[in-house]
XYZ file of C-alpha atoms in Angstrom:
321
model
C 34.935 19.192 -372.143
C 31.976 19.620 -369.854
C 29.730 16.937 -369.756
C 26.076 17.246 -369.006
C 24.390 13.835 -367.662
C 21.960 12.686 -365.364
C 22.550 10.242 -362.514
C 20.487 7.863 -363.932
C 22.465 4.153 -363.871
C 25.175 4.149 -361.198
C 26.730 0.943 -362.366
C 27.141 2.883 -366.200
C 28.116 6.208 -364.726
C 30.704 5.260 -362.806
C 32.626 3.636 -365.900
C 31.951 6.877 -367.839
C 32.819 9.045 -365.524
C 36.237 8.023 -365.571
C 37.624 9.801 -368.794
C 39.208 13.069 -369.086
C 36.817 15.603 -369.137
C 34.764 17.342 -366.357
C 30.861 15.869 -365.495
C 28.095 17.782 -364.473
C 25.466 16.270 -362.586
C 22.509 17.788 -361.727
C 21.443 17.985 -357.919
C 17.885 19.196 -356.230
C 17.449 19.647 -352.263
C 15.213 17.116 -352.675
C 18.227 14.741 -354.316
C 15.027 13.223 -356.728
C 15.191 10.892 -359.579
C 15.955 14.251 -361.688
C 18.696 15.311 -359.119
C 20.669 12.689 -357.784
C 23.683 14.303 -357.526
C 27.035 12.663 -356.848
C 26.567 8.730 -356.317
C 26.865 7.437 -352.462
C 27.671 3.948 -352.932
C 29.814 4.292 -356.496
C 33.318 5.559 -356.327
C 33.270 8.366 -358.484
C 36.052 11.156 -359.160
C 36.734 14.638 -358.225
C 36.159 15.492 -361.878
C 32.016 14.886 -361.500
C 30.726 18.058 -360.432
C 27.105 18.623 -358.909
C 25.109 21.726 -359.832
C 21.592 22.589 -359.008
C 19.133 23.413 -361.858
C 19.821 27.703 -361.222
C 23.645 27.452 -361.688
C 22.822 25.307 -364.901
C 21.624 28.197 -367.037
C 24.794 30.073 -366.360
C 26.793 27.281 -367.535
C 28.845 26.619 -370.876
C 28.559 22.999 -371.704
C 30.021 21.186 -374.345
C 27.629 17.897 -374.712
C 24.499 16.894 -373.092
C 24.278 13.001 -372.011
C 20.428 12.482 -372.245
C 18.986 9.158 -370.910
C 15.364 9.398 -370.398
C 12.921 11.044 -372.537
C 12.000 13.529 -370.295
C 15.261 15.044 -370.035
C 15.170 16.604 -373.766
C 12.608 18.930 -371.967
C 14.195 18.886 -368.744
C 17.465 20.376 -370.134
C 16.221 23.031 -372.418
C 14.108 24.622 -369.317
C 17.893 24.043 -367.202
C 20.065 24.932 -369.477
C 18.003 28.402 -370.168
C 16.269 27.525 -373.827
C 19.229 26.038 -375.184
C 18.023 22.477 -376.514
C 19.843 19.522 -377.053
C 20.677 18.300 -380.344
C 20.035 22.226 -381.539
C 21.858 24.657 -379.797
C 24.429 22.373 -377.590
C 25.734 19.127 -379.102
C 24.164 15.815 -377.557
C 23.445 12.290 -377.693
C 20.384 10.033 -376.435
C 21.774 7.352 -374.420
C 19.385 4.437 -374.802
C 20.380 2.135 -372.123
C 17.440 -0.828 -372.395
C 16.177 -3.277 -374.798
C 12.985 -2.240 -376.430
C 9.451 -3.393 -374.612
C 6.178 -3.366 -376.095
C 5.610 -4.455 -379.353
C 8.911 -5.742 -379.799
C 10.190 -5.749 -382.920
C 8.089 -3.065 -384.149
C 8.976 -0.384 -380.786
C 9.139 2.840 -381.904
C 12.185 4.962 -380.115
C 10.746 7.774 -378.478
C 13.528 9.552 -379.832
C 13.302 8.569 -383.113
C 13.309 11.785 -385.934
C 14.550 13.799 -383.123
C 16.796 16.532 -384.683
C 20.451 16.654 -384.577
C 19.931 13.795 -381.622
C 21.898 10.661 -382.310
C 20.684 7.546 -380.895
C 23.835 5.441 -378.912
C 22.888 2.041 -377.961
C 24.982 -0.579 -374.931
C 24.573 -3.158 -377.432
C 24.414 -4.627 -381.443
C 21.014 -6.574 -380.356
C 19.248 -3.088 -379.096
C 20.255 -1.325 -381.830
C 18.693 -3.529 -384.022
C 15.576 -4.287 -382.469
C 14.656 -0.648 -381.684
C 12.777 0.678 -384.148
C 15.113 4.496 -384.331
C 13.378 5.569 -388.142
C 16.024 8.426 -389.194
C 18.067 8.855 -386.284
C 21.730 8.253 -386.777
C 22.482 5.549 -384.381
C 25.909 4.207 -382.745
C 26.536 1.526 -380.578
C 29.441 1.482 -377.083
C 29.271 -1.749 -375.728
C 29.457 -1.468 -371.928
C 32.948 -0.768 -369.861
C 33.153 -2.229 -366.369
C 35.775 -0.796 -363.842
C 37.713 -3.586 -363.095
C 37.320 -4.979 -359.369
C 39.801 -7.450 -360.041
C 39.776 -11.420 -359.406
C 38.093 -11.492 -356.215
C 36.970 -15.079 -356.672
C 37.776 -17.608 -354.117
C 34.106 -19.801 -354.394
C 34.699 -20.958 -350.772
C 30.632 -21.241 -350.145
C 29.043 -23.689 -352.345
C 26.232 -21.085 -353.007
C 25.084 -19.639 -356.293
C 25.134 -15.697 -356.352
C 22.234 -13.968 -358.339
C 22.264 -10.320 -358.933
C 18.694 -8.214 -359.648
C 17.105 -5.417 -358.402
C 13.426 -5.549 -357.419
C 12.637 -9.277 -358.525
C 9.154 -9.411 -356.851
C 8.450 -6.452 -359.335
C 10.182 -6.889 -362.373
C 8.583 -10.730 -362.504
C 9.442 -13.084 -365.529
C 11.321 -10.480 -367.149
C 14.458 -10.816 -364.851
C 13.354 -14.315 -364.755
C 12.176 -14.438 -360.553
C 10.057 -17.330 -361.539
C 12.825 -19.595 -362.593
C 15.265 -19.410 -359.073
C 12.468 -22.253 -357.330
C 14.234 -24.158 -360.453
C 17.679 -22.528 -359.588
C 17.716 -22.933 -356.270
C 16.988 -26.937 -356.443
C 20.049 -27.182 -357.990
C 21.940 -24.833 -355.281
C 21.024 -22.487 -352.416
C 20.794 -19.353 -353.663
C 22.312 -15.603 -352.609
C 19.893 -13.022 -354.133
C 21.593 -9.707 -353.995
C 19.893 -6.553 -354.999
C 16.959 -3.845 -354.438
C 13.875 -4.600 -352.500
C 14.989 -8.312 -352.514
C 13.590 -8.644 -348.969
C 10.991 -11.665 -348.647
C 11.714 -13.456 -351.811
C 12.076 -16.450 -350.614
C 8.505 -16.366 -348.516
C 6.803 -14.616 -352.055
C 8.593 -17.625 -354.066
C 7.667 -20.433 -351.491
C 11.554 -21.521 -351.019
C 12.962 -22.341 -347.862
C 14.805 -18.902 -346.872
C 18.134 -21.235 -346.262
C 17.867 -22.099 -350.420
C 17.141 -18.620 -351.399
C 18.457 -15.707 -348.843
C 18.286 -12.235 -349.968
C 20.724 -9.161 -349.471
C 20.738 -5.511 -349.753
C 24.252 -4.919 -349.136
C 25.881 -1.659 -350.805
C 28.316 -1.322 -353.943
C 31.385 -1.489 -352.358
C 30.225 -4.666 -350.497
C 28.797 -6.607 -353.337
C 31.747 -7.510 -355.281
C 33.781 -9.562 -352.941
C 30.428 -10.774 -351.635
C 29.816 -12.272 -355.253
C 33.091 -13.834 -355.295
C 32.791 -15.996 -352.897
C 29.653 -18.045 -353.913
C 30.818 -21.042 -356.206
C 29.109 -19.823 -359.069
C 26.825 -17.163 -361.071
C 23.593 -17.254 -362.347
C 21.820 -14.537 -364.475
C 18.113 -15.960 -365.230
C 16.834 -12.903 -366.984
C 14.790 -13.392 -369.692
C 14.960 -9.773 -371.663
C 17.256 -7.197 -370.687
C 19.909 -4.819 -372.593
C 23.089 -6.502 -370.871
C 23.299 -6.807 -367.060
C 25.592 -5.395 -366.181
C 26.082 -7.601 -363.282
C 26.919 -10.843 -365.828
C 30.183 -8.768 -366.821
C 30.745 -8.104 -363.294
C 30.801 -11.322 -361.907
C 33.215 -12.379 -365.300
C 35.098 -10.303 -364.632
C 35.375 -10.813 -360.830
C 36.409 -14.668 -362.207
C 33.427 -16.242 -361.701
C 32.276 -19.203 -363.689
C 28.318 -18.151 -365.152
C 25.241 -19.632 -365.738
C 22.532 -17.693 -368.263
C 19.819 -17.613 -370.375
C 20.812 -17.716 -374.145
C 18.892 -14.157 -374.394
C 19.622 -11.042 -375.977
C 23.101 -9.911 -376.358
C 24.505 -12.964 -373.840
C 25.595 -15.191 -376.403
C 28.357 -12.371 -377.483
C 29.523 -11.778 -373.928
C 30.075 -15.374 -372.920
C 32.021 -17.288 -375.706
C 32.362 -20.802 -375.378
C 34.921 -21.904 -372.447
C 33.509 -19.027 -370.261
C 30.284 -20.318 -368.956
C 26.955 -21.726 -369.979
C 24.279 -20.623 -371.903
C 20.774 -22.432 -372.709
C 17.379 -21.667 -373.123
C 16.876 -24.730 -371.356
C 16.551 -25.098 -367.982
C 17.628 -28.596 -367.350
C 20.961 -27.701 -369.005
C 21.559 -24.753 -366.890
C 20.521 -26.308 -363.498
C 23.088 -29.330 -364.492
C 25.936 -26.669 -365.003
C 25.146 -24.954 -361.608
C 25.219 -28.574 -359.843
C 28.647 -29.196 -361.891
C 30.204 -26.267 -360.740
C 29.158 -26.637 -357.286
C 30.948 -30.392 -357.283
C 34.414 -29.142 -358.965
C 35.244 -26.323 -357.484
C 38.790 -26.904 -359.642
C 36.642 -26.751 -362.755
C 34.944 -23.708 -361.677
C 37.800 -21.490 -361.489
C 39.171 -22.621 -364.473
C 36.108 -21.239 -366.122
C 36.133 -18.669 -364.075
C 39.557 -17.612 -365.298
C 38.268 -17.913 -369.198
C 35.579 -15.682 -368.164
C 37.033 -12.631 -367.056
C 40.155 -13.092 -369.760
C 36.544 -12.544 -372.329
C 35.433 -9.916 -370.469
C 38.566 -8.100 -370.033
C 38.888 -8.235 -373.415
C 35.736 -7.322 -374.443
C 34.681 -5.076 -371.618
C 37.428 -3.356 -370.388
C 37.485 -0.050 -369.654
C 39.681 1.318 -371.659
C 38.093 0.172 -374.580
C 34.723 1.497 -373.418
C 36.493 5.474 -372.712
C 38.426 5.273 -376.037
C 35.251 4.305 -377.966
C 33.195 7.309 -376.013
C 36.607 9.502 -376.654
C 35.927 9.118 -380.447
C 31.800 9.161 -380.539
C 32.009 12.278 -378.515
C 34.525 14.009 -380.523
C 32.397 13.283 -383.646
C 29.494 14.779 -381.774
C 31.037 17.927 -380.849
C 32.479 18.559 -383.851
């Protein structure tokens, strides 16, 4: 088949990208946020295929990937009057947990004809408000970067993307609190200067902008992870780092509690239990790779891409159809 989508979430892409069928991204001379193209940093295969917005109306595709609410719009003009959900099969990927006036957020695709709504986890699904739309969930697929983890620095690796930004949603405001209990590695997006903005010593809380292929053996060699965010769909970076075989440490939010059983990490809602699991961690580094193990055996299990391609295999056939 051939597979309209948007460059929208490289981390996402890249594990859907590798099924059978042929992806076309859309490119502009500008490369934009609506024409990314091909990712840089992500390994992605010969079978995604950049096109620019002229070559698009030309173009027989089989299913439309929308992500952003824009794009229903977007690939109607593109695709030369031909609208999603109406005259090509499709699917609104929803890849966040609702904001606003949570529980009672409206989806802003919600009614939207022949448009089914497919959600990364059980908790979105249910807290999105999605009226008549027929809605699915595929729980996220990581490609597998294998057990990287050694621990050797007794540092505690977070993972976020603009943290000065984003604020007490992704939980910036707890790592002073974090990074008593260890020194900190802050990898991500427009990290730069947390440590000054926070008023921690830089040596407790360093920051890094290091690229994809960097970031995974990076991660694996701090003793331990720690995902303070407060709301978020799934990060994506939690399943990473399990799967890596790193012992974590997160907030009992959203959909954590089902990817982190019991054995694999630690999860509270409060912080004094969290900061004492980072400081055991640090101290046994034995202990922490025995958790570490249990934690990418879950996510394997759970996360694994196979699983992930077989579930889209089916949704999409159902689609098409």
């Amino acid at each position: 088949m051939r597979i309209l989508l948007w460059h929208v979430h490289g981390s996402w892409t890249t594990a859907f990208v590798q099924g059978p069928h042929t992806y076309l991204v859309p490119v502009t001379p500008d490369r934009g946020p609506d024409g990314l193209g091909r990712a840089v940093t992500f390994d992605w295969p010969d079978s995604v295929v950049e096109l620019p917005p002229e070559e698009l109306r030309e173009t027989d595709v089989d299913l439309v990937v929308l992500q952003r609410p824009h794009e229903l719009g977007l690939a109607e003009q593109w695709l030369g009057g031909r609208l999603p959900g109406r005259d090509v099969p499709a699917v609104y990927l929803e890849h966040n947990a609702p904001d606003g006036n949570v529980p009672d957020t409206r989806h802003p695709m919600a009614g939207q004809p022949g448009l089914p709504i497919v959600h990364v986890t059980h908790f979105n699904r249910l807290f999105w408000d999605c009226g008549p739309s027929p809605t699915a969930v595929v729980e996220h697929g990581i490609v597998d970067p294998g057990p990287l983890y050694t621990g050797d620095l007794e540092r505690a690796a977070v993972v976020v993307n603009e943290p000065l930004r984003r604020g007490r949603t992704t939980g910036t405001d707890l790592l002073p609190r974090f990074a008593e209990a260890a020194p900190l590695d802050v990898f991500g997006m427009r990290t730069r200067g947390l440590a000054e903005r926070l008023g921690v010593p830089e040596e407790r809380c360093r920051s890094h902008e290091l690229p994809q292929r960097e970031l995974h053996r990076a991660m694996a060699r701090r003793r331990v992870y720690v995902h303070p965010v407060r709301w978020t769909s799934l990060g994506l970076s939690l399943l990473e780092a399990m799967h890596l075989g790193m012992p974590v440490v997160a907030l009992d939010t959203t959909e954590a509690s089902a990817a982190v059983p019991e054995g694999a990490g630690v999860l509270s809602n409060r912080l004094d239990v969290l900061t004492d699991a980072v400081r055991g961690f640090l101290a046994d580094p034995a202990y922490a790779r025995h958790v570490g193990e249990q934690a990418r055996t879950a996510a394997l299990a759970r996360y694994g891409l196979p699983r992930f391609l077989d579930d889209w295999e089916r949704l999409i056939k159902e689609v098409a159809r």
